[in-house]
Coordinates of C-alpha atoms in Angstrom, one line a residue:
Chain A
X492 CA 147.6 109.1 126.4
X493 CA 147.9 109.7 122.7
X494 CA 151.3 109.1 121.1
X495 CA 152.7 110.4 117.9
X496 CA 153.6 107.9 115.2
X497 CA 157.4 108.6 115.8
X498 CA 157.0 108.0 119.5
X499 CA 155.0 104.9 119.0
X500 CA 157.7 103.5 116.6
X501 CA 160.5 104.3 119.0
X502 CA 158.6 102.6 121.9
X503 CA 157.8 99.6 119.7
X504 CA 161.5 99.4 118.8
X505 CA 162.6 99.3 122.4
X506 CA 159.9 96.8 123.3
X507 CA 160.8 94.5 120.4
X508 CA 164.5 94.7 121.6
X509 CA 163.6 93.7 125.1
X510 CA 161.3 90.9 124.0
X511 CA 164.1 89.7 121.7
X512 CA 166.6 89.7 124.5
X513 CA 164.2 88.0 126.9
X514 CA 162.8 85.4 124.5
X515 CA 165.8 84.9 122.1
X516 CA 167.9 82.8 124.4
X517 CA 164.8 80.8 125.5
X518 CA 163.8 80.1 121.9
X519 CA 167.3 79.1 120.9
X520 CA 167.5 76.7 123.8
X521 CA 164.1 75.2 123.1
X522 CA 165.2 74.7 119.4
X523 CA 168.1 72.8 120.9
X524 CA 165.7 70.4 122.5
X525 CA 164.6 69.1 119.1
X526 CA 168.0 69.0 117.5
X527 CA 170.8 66.6 118.4
X528 CA 173.6 68.6 120.0
X529 CA 177.1 67.4 120.8
X530 CA 179.9 69.6 122.1
X531 CA 177.9 72.8 121.6
X532 CA 177.4 72.1 117.9
X533 CA 174.2 71.1 116.1
X534 CA 174.8 67.7 114.7
X535 CA 172.0 67.6 112.1
X536 CA 168.9 69.4 111.3
X537 CA 166.6 66.4 111.7
X538 CA 164.2 67.2 114.5
X539 CA 163.9 64.5 117.1
X540 CA 161.9 64.0 120.3
X541 CA 164.7 61.9 122.0
X542 CA 165.3 64.6 124.6
X543 CA 161.7 64.6 125.6
X544 CA 161.5 60.8 125.8
X545 CA 164.6 60.7 128.0
X546 CA 162.8 62.9 130.6
X547 CA 160.2 60.3 131.6
X548 CA 163.0 57.8 132.2
X549 CA 164.8 60.0 134.7
X550 CA 163.1 58.9 138.0
X551 CA 164.9 61.6 140.0
X552 CA 163.5 64.3 137.8
X553 CA 159.9 63.0 137.9
X554 CA 160.2 62.7 141.7
X555 CA 161.5 66.3 142.0
X556 CA 158.5 67.6 140.1
X557 CA 156.2 65.6 142.3
X558 CA 157.9 66.9 145.5
X559 CA 157.7 70.5 144.2
X560 CA 154.0 70.1 143.5
X561 CA 153.5 68.8 147.0
X562 CA 155.6 71.6 148.6
X563 CA 153.8 74.2 146.5
X564 CA 150.3 72.9 147.3
X565 CA 151.0 72.7 151.1
X566 CA 152.8 76.0 151.2
X567 CA 150.0 77.7 149.2
X568 CA 147.2 76.3 151.4
X569 CA 149.0 77.3 154.6
X570 CA 149.9 80.7 153.3
X571 CA 146.4 81.5 152.1
X572 CA 144.8 80.1 155.3
X573 CA 147.1 82.2 157.5
X574 CA 146.6 85.2 155.4
X575 CA 142.8 85.0 155.9
X576 CA 143.3 84.8 159.7
X577 CA 145.9 87.7 159.7
X578 CA 143.8 89.8 157.3
X579 CA 140.6 89.4 159.3
X580 CA 142.5 90.3 162.5
X581 CA 144.2 93.4 160.9
X582 CA 141.0 94.7 159.2
X583 CA 138.9 94.2 162.4
X584 CA 141.4 95.8 164.7
X585 CA 142.6 98.4 162.2
X586 CA 144.9 101.3 163.0
X587 CA 148.2 100.4 164.6
X588 CA 147.6 96.7 164.6
X589 CA 146.9 96.6 160.9
X590 CA 150.1 98.5 160.2
X591 CA 152.2 96.3 162.5
X592 CA 150.8 93.0 161.0
X593 CA 151.4 94.4 157.4
X594 CA 154.9 95.5 158.3
X595 CA 156.0 92.1 159.7
X596 CA 154.3 90.1 156.9
X597 CA 156.2 92.2 154.3
X598 CA 159.7 91.9 155.8
X599 CA 160.6 88.6 154.1
X600 CA 159.1 89.7 150.9
X601 CA 161.0 93.0 150.8
X602 CA 164.3 91.6 152.0
X603 CA 166.5 89.8 149.5
X604 CA 165.5 86.1 149.5
X605 CA 169.0 85.2 150.6
X606 CA 168.6 87.1 153.9
X607 CA 165.2 85.5 154.5
X608 CA 166.7 82.1 153.7
X609 CA 169.8 82.5 155.9
X610 CA 167.6 83.7 158.8
X611 CA 165.4 80.6 158.6
X612 CA 168.5 78.4 158.2
X613 CA 170.1 79.8 161.4
X614 CA 166.7 79.7 163.2
X615 CA 166.2 76.0 162.3
X616 CA 169.7 75.1 163.3
X617 CA 169.3 76.9 166.7
X618 CA 166.2 74.8 167.2
X619 CA 168.0 71.6 166.2
X620 CA 165.7 71.0 163.2
X621 CA 167.4 69.3 160.3
X622 CA 167.0 70.7 156.8
X623 CA 164.3 68.8 154.9
X624 CA 161.3 69.5 152.7
X625 CA 159.4 70.6 155.8
X626 CA 161.9 73.5 156.4
X627 CA 161.6 74.3 152.6
X628 CA 157.8 74.4 152.9
X629 CA 158.0 76.8 155.9
X630 CA 160.4 78.9 154.0
X631 CA 158.0 79.1 151.1
X632 CA 155.1 80.0 153.4
X633 CA 157.1 82.9 154.9
X634 CA 158.0 84.2 151.5
X635 CA 154.6 84.0 149.8
X636 CA 152.5 85.0 152.8
X637 CA 152.9 88.7 151.8
X638 CA 151.4 88.2 148.4
X639 CA 148.3 86.3 149.8
X640 CA 147.9 88.8 152.7
X641 CA 148.0 91.8 150.4
X642 CA 145.3 90.4 148.1
X643 CA 143.0 89.2 150.9
X644 CA 143.4 92.5 152.9
X645 CA 142.6 94.6 149.9
X646 CA 139.4 92.6 149.2
X647 CA 138.3 92.7 152.8
X648 CA 138.7 96.4 153.0
X649 CA 136.8 96.9 149.8
X650 CA 134.1 94.6 151.2
X651 CA 133.6 96.9 154.2
X652 CA 132.1 96.0 157.6
X653 CA 128.4 96.4 156.8
X654 CA 127.8 92.9 155.4
X655 CA 129.5 91.2 158.4
X656 CA 127.6 93.4 160.9
X657 CA 124.3 92.7 159.2
X658 CA 124.9 89.0 159.3
X659 CA 125.9 89.1 163.0
X660 CA 122.8 91.3 163.7
X661 CA 120.6 88.8 162.0
X662 CA 121.7 86.2 164.5
X663 CA 124.3 84.3 162.5
X664 CA 127.2 82.9 164.5
X665 CA 130.8 84.1 163.9
X666 CA 131.6 80.9 162.0
X667 CA 128.4 81.1 159.9
X668 CA 129.2 84.7 159.1
X669 CA 132.7 83.7 158.0
X670 CA 131.5 80.7 156.0
X671 CA 128.4 82.2 154.4
X672 CA 129.2 85.9 154.1
X673 CA 133.0 86.5 154.2
X674 CA 134.3 83.5 152.3
X675 CA 132.1 83.7 149.2
X676 CA 132.9 87.4 149.0
X677 CA 136.7 87.0 149.1
X678 CA 136.7 83.7 147.0
X679 CA 137.9 85.5 143.8
X680 CA 140.9 87.1 145.7
X681 CA 141.7 83.7 147.2
X682 CA 141.8 82.1 143.8
X683 CA 144.2 84.8 142.5
X684 CA 146.3 84.6 145.7
X685 CA 146.5 80.8 145.5
X686 CA 147.6 80.9 141.8
X687 CA 150.3 83.5 142.5
X688 CA 151.5 81.7 145.6
X689 CA 151.7 78.4 143.9
X690 CA 153.6 79.9 140.9
X691 CA 156.1 81.6 143.3
X692 CA 156.6 78.5 145.3
X693 CA 157.0 76.3 142.3
X694 CA 160.0 78.3 141.1
X695 CA 161.5 79.3 144.4
X696 CA 165.3 78.7 144.2
X697 CA 167.3 81.0 146.5
X698 CA 165.6 80.2 149.8
X699 CA 165.1 76.5 148.8
X700 CA 168.8 76.2 148.0
X701 CA 169.6 77.2 151.6
X702 CA 166.9 75.2 153.3
X703 CA 166.8 72.0 151.4
X704 CA 168.1 68.7 152.8
X705 CA 168.8 65.6 150.7
X706 CA 165.6 65.9 148.7
X707 CA 165.7 68.2 145.7
X708 CA 162.8 70.2 144.5
X709 CA 162.5 70.8 140.8
X710 CA 164.5 74.1 140.6
X711 CA 167.3 72.6 142.7
X712 CA 167.4 69.6 140.4
X713 CA 167.6 71.9 137.4
X714 CA 170.3 73.9 139.1
X715 CA 172.2 70.7 139.5
X716 CA 171.5 69.6 135.9
X717 CA 172.5 73.0 134.3
X718 CA 175.6 73.7 136.4
X719 CA 177.6 71.2 134.4
X720 CA 176.9 72.5 130.9
X721 CA 174.4 72.2 128.1
X722 CA 172.1 69.2 128.3
X723 CA 169.4 68.2 125.8
X724 CA 167.2 67.1 128.7
X725 CA 167.3 70.5 130.3
X726 CA 166.4 72.1 126.9
X727 CA 163.4 69.8 126.7
X728 CA 162.3 70.8 130.2
X729 CA 162.6 74.5 129.3
X730 CA 160.3 73.9 126.3
X731 CA 157.7 72.3 128.5
X732 CA 158.0 74.9 131.2
X733 CA 157.6 77.8 128.9
X734 CA 154.4 76.3 127.6
X735 CA 153.0 75.6 131.1
X736 CA 154.1 79.1 132.2
X737 CA 152.4 80.9 129.4
X738 CA 149.2 78.9 130.1
X739 CA 149.4 79.7 133.8
X740 CA 150.2 83.4 133.2
X741 CA 147.3 83.8 130.8
X742 CA 145.0 81.9 133.3
X743 CA 146.2 84.1 136.2
X744 CA 145.6 87.3 134.2
X745 CA 142.3 86.0 133.0
X746 CA 141.2 85.4 136.6
X747 CA 142.5 88.7 137.8
X748 CA 140.6 90.4 134.9
X749 CA 137.4 88.6 135.7
X750 CA 137.9 89.4 139.4
X751 CA 138.3 93.1 138.7
X752 CA 135.3 93.2 136.4
X753 CA 133.2 91.3 138.9
X754 CA 134.2 93.8 141.5
X755 CA 133.3 96.8 139.3
X756 CA 129.7 95.5 139.0
Chain B
X144 CA 134.0 88.2 166.2
X145 CA 131.5 89.4 168.8
X146 CA 134.6 89.3 170.9
X147 CA 134.9 89.9 174.6
X148 CA 138.2 91.2 175.6
X149 CA 139.4 87.7 176.3
X150 CA 138.7 86.5 172.7
X151 CA 140.4 89.6 171.3
X152 CA 143.5 89.1 173.4
X153 CA 143.5 85.5 172.4
X154 CA 143.4 86.4 168.7
X155 CA 146.1 88.9 169.2
X156 CA 148.4 86.4 171.0
X157 CA 147.8 83.9 168.2
X158 CA 148.4 86.4 165.4
X159 CA 151.6 87.9 166.9
X160 CA 152.7 84.5 168.0
X161 CA 152.6 83.2 164.5
X162 CA 154.3 86.3 163.0
X163 CA 156.9 86.2 165.8
X164 CA 157.9 82.6 165.4
X165 CA 157.8 82.5 161.6
X166 CA 159.3 85.9 160.8
X167 CA 160.7 88.0 163.7
X168 CA 162.6 85.3 165.6
X169 CA 164.4 84.0 162.5
X170 CA 165.5 87.5 161.6
X171 CA 166.7 88.1 165.2
X172 CA 168.7 84.8 165.2
X173 CA 170.3 86.0 162.0
X174 CA 171.2 89.4 163.6
X175 CA 172.5 87.6 166.7
X176 CA 174.6 85.1 164.6
X177 CA 176.5 88.1 163.2
X178 CA 177.7 88.9 166.7
X179 CA 179.1 85.4 167.4
X180 CA 182.3 83.8 166.3
X181 CA 183.5 80.3 165.2
X182 CA 186.1 78.2 166.9
X183 CA 186.8 75.4 164.4
X184 CA 183.3 74.0 163.7
X185 CA 181.8 75.2 167.0
X186 CA 180.0 78.5 167.2
X187 CA 181.1 80.6 170.2
X188 CA 178.1 82.6 171.4
X189 CA 180.0 85.4 173.2
X190 CA 178.9 88.6 171.6
X191 CA 181.6 90.4 169.6
X192 CA 181.9 92.9 166.8
X193 CA 184.9 91.0 165.4
X194 CA 183.1 89.9 162.2
X195 CA 182.2 93.5 161.3
X196 CA 185.7 94.8 162.0
X197 CA 187.1 92.0 159.9
X198 CA 184.7 92.7 157.0
X199 CA 185.1 96.4 157.0
X200 CA 188.9 96.3 157.2
X201 CA 189.3 93.5 154.5
X202 CA 190.2 95.3 151.2
X203 CA 189.2 92.3 149.1
X204 CA 185.7 92.0 150.7
X205 CA 185.1 95.7 150.6
X206 CA 186.3 95.8 147.0
X207 CA 183.7 93.2 146.1
X208 CA 181.1 95.0 148.2
X209 CA 181.4 98.3 146.4
X210 CA 181.8 96.6 143.0
X211 CA 178.6 94.7 143.6
X212 CA 176.7 97.9 144.6
X213 CA 178.0 99.5 141.5
X214 CA 177.0 96.5 139.3
X215 CA 173.5 96.4 140.8
X216 CA 172.9 100.1 140.6
X217 CA 173.9 99.9 136.9
X218 CA 171.5 97.0 136.4
X219 CA 168.7 98.9 138.1
X220 CA 169.2 102.0 136.0
X221 CA 169.5 100.2 132.7
X222 CA 166.6 97.9 133.4
X223 CA 164.4 100.9 134.3
X224 CA 165.5 102.9 131.3
X225 CA 164.6 100.0 129.0
X226 CA 161.4 99.3 130.9
X227 CA 160.0 102.8 130.8
X228 CA 159.3 102.9 127.0
X229 CA 157.8 99.4 127.2
X230 CA 155.5 100.5 130.0
X231 CA 154.6 103.6 128.0
X232 CA 153.7 101.5 124.9
X233 CA 151.8 99.0 127.0
X234 CA 149.8 101.9 128.6
X235 CA 148.9 103.3 125.2
X236 CA 147.6 100.0 123.8
X237 CA 144.0 98.9 124.2
X238 CA 142.2 95.6 124.0
X239 CA 143.8 92.5 122.7
X240 CA 147.1 94.1 121.8
X241 CA 147.5 95.3 125.4
X242 CA 146.5 91.8 126.8
X243 CA 149.0 90.0 124.5
X244 CA 151.9 92.4 125.3
X245 CA 151.1 92.1 129.0
X246 CA 151.3 88.3 128.8
X247 CA 154.5 88.6 126.8
X248 CA 156.0 90.7 129.6
X249 CA 154.6 88.8 132.6
X250 CA 155.2 85.2 131.3
X251 CA 159.0 85.4 131.7
X252 CA 158.5 86.6 135.3
X253 CA 157.0 83.3 136.3
X254 CA 159.2 81.2 134.0
X255 CA 161.7 79.1 136.0
X256 CA 164.5 81.3 137.2
X257 CA 167.2 78.7 136.8
X258 CA 166.1 77.9 133.3
X259 CA 166.2 81.5 132.2
X260 CA 169.8 81.8 133.4
X261 CA 170.6 78.4 131.8
X262 CA 169.2 79.6 128.5
X263 CA 171.4 82.6 128.7
X264 CA 174.4 80.6 129.5
X265 CA 174.0 78.4 126.5
X266 CA 174.2 81.4 124.2
X267 CA 177.0 83.2 126.0
X268 CA 180.4 81.6 126.1
X269 CA 183.4 81.8 123.8
X270 CA 181.8 79.4 121.3
X271 CA 178.3 80.5 122.1
X272 CA 175.6 81.6 119.7
X273 CA 175.9 85.3 120.6
X274 CA 179.6 85.4 119.7
X275 CA 179.0 83.4 116.5
X276 CA 176.1 85.8 115.6
X277 CA 178.2 88.9 116.2
X278 CA 181.0 87.5 114.1
X279 CA 178.6 86.3 111.5
X280 CA 177.0 89.7 110.9
X281 CA 180.4 91.3 110.9
X282 CA 180.1 93.3 114.2
X283 CA 183.2 91.5 115.5
X284 CA 186.1 90.1 113.6
X285 CA 186.6 87.3 116.0
X286 CA 184.9 85.9 119.1
X287 CA 185.2 88.3 122.1
X288 CA 185.5 87.3 125.7
X289 CA 183.9 90.5 126.8
X290 CA 180.8 88.7 128.1
X291 CA 182.2 85.2 128.6
X292 CA 181.5 84.2 132.2
X293 CA 182.6 87.4 134.0
X294 CA 180.9 90.4 135.7
X295 CA 179.8 91.7 132.3
X296 CA 177.8 88.5 131.7
X297 CA 176.3 88.9 135.2
X298 CA 175.3 92.5 134.3
X299 CA 173.8 91.5 131.0
X300 CA 171.8 88.6 132.3
X301 CA 170.5 90.4 135.4
X302 CA 169.5 93.4 133.3
X303 CA 167.5 91.3 130.8
X304 CA 166.0 89.2 133.5
X305 CA 164.9 92.1 135.7
X306 CA 163.8 94.6 133.1
X307 CA 160.3 92.9 132.8
X308 CA 159.9 93.3 136.5
X309 CA 160.6 97.0 136.2
X310 CA 157.8 97.4 133.5
X311 CA 154.9 96.6 135.8
X312 CA 155.3 99.2 138.6
X313 CA 155.9 101.9 135.9
X314 CA 152.9 100.7 133.9
X315 CA 150.7 100.8 137.1
X316 CA 151.8 104.4 137.9
X317 CA 151.1 105.5 134.3
X318 CA 147.7 103.9 134.6
X319 CA 147.0 106.0 137.7
X320 CA 147.5 109.3 135.9
X321 CA 144.0 110.7 135.0
X322 CA 143.4 111.0 131.3
X323 CA 142.0 114.5 132.0
X324 CA 145.5 115.7 132.8
X325 CA 146.7 114.8 129.3
X326 CA 143.7 116.5 127.8
X327 CA 144.4 119.6 129.9
X328 CA 148.0 119.6 128.7
X329 CA 146.8 119.3 125.1
X330 CA 144.2 122.1 125.6
X331 CA 146.9 124.3 126.9
X332 CA 148.6 123.5 123.6
X333 CA 151.6 121.8 125.2
X334 CA 153.5 119.8 122.7
X335 CA 153.4 116.1 123.1
X336 CA 157.0 115.9 124.3
X337 CA 156.4 118.9 126.6
X338 CA 153.3 117.3 128.0
X339 CA 155.2 114.1 128.6
X340 CA 158.1 115.8 130.3
X341 CA 155.9 118.1 132.5
X342 CA 152.9 115.8 133.2
X343 CA 153.6 112.1 132.6
X344 CA 157.2 111.8 133.7
X345 CA 156.9 113.6 137.1
X346 CA 153.6 111.8 137.9
X347 CA 155.1 108.4 137.1
X348 CA 157.9 109.0 139.6
X349 CA 156.5 106.5 142.2
X350 CA 156.6 103.8 139.6
X351 CA 160.2 104.7 138.6
X352 CA 161.3 104.7 142.2
X353 CA 159.7 101.3 142.8
X354 CA 161.2 99.9 139.6
X355 CA 164.7 101.1 140.5
X356 CA 164.6 99.9 144.1
X357 CA 163.0 96.6 143.3
X358 CA 165.5 95.7 140.5
X359 CA 168.4 96.8 142.7
X360 CA 167.2 94.7 145.7
X361 CA 166.6 91.6 143.4
X362 CA 170.0 92.0 141.8
X363 CA 172.0 92.5 145.0
X364 CA 170.3 89.5 146.8
X365 CA 171.0 87.1 143.9
X366 CA 173.8 84.6 144.2
X367 CA 172.6 82.1 141.6
X368 CA 173.1 84.3 138.5
X369 CA 176.7 85.3 139.4
X370 CA 177.4 81.6 140.3
X371 CA 176.1 80.4 136.9
X372 CA 177.4 83.1 134.5
X373 CA 180.0 84.9 136.6
X374 CA 182.7 82.3 136.1
X375 CA 185.5 81.9 138.5
X376 CA 186.3 85.6 138.7
X377 CA 182.9 87.2 138.6
X378 CA 182.6 87.4 142.4
X379 CA 179.8 89.3 143.9
X380 CA 178.9 90.0 147.5
X381 CA 176.0 87.5 147.4
X382 CA 178.4 84.8 146.3
X383 CA 180.8 85.5 149.1
X384 CA 178.0 85.4 151.7
X385 CA 176.7 82.1 150.2
X386 CA 180.2 80.6 150.4
X387 CA 180.5 81.4 154.1
X388 CA 177.5 79.1 154.6
X389 CA 178.9 76.4 152.4
X390 CA 182.6 75.6 152.0
X391 CA 184.0 78.3 154.2
X392 CA 181.6 77.3 157.0
X393 CA 181.8 80.6 158.9
X394 CA 178.2 81.3 159.7
X395 CA 178.8 84.3 162.0
X396 CA 181.0 86.0 159.4
X397 CA 178.5 85.2 156.7
X398 CA 175.7 86.6 158.8
X399 CA 177.7 89.8 159.4
X400 CA 178.1 90.2 155.7
X401 CA 174.4 89.5 155.3
X402 CA 173.7 92.3 157.8
X403 CA 175.8 94.7 155.7
X404 CA 173.7 93.6 152.7
X405 CA 170.5 94.2 154.7
X406 CA 171.6 97.7 155.7
X407 CA 172.2 98.6 152.0
X408 CA 168.8 97.2 151.1
X409 CA 167.0 99.1 153.8
X410 CA 168.7 102.3 152.9
X411 CA 167.8 101.9 149.2
X412 CA 164.2 101.1 150.0
X413 CA 163.9 104.1 152.4
X414 CA 165.4 106.3 149.7
X415 CA 162.9 104.9 147.1
X416 CA 160.0 105.5 149.5
X417 CA 161.1 109.0 150.0
X418 CA 161.6 109.7 146.2
X419 CA 158.3 108.2 145.4
X420 CA 156.5 110.3 148.0
X421 CA 157.9 113.7 147.3
X422 CA 155.4 116.1 145.8
X423 CA 155.6 116.0 142.0
X424 CA 157.8 118.6 140.4
X425 CA 155.0 119.6 137.9
X426 CA 155.9 123.3 138.0
X427 CA 159.2 122.8 136.3

């Protein structure tokens, strides 16, 4: 659509305002990581890396990052694996079954995370399972499954049944067909799904807060650190996270872009 | 895959078994819990509607309930109003500019949620940067406590945090409008504003509906933001539910409140689905 100069200026103005509101607090907080702060006041303007150095010395923090990486990796693998199975079933059966599977998979994604978290909390308690990183991981799988499922199903539907039928007609076994025909064709979607799932799991706070036992994942550790007030260490973490996030977001978009161009060919 | 009936039934049992255990049964236990009651620390499993009667007749809880709905509706409307122009600009850009703006909008979405709220909290506050800035440029004569750890702060933070989420569905719906329609509108010598109001806006309605409902649901299910910037008086419904599972330790009552929340969410989603599906009012 073509826009007049006035319209463009107006839109740019609103966009700049939103970006300022979103990034302003983040940038101010990051600046705080490099400056010594005491009692909410900047003490001097000499930048220092003390806040960053102190991070490595906090064993609880390093451990929480490691735990979050493990939870994220396991949850992502399980969710992507399950979504392949569910998507294959739904696409193969089609009709009513496809709709029912999609409906159930999307319930936890559409519901507020608090409702999903409470449901799992009550369920685990009914079963007598104590809260731990295992329950957290299950919670993450339930939440992120919808994202992986959606991406895999879309790709499978695009792929159509003819390749699979041809492979089976030519005498390949079901497993061979899956490994040599289906898997290579959905690999791009799986990569996007895994990236998104991992990012969602890494930052998951609401469900994790309800399901975690004594071990803290990274967001829970942050929640504990930031509840008490401003801390230079938390500022330093924000600086690192923003950098990692922008790299991940660009990487994810790049993958998605490449995937869509590959599909267009 | 060359399944006999046996294999097909087996696959079905497996698929629905997994979905049942992981998703359906937990949600059912949640619904059931709302019908139980507590006796000290023991949960009495005799079905009763007591929790719902108590919630619906408690003026404090109902007050917070309606105030929270109002707050979240406000957040959804303002976030969508801000997001629409951004989506429009994003859609009109091409190449690198579009890619960069897209990243600028999407990066905060994956940035740690707790950290975003923390960043906000460090600039709000009586002695916070926002207050000092407003006094510094002369907007205020002295620090205000208008947004210092109360519901206004919750509103402000939720709106800014959720607006980027609202950009994407609107952007996607704008992308789906065929360029030929704009050309047709131009050929029929519709002014740009007129073309926007009669072509673009009605056709982007599904995106608007998604943006509104999505931000509303995200806002109403949140208890971390109100907890962190709401202060002692900024109570929301989510915070009350959370407290029932913590200090108050009344899971059945908390579940009943959760069911009320779920009903609101389902109603809003149904409404949004309906609004997004109605045939576009292009003739107006």
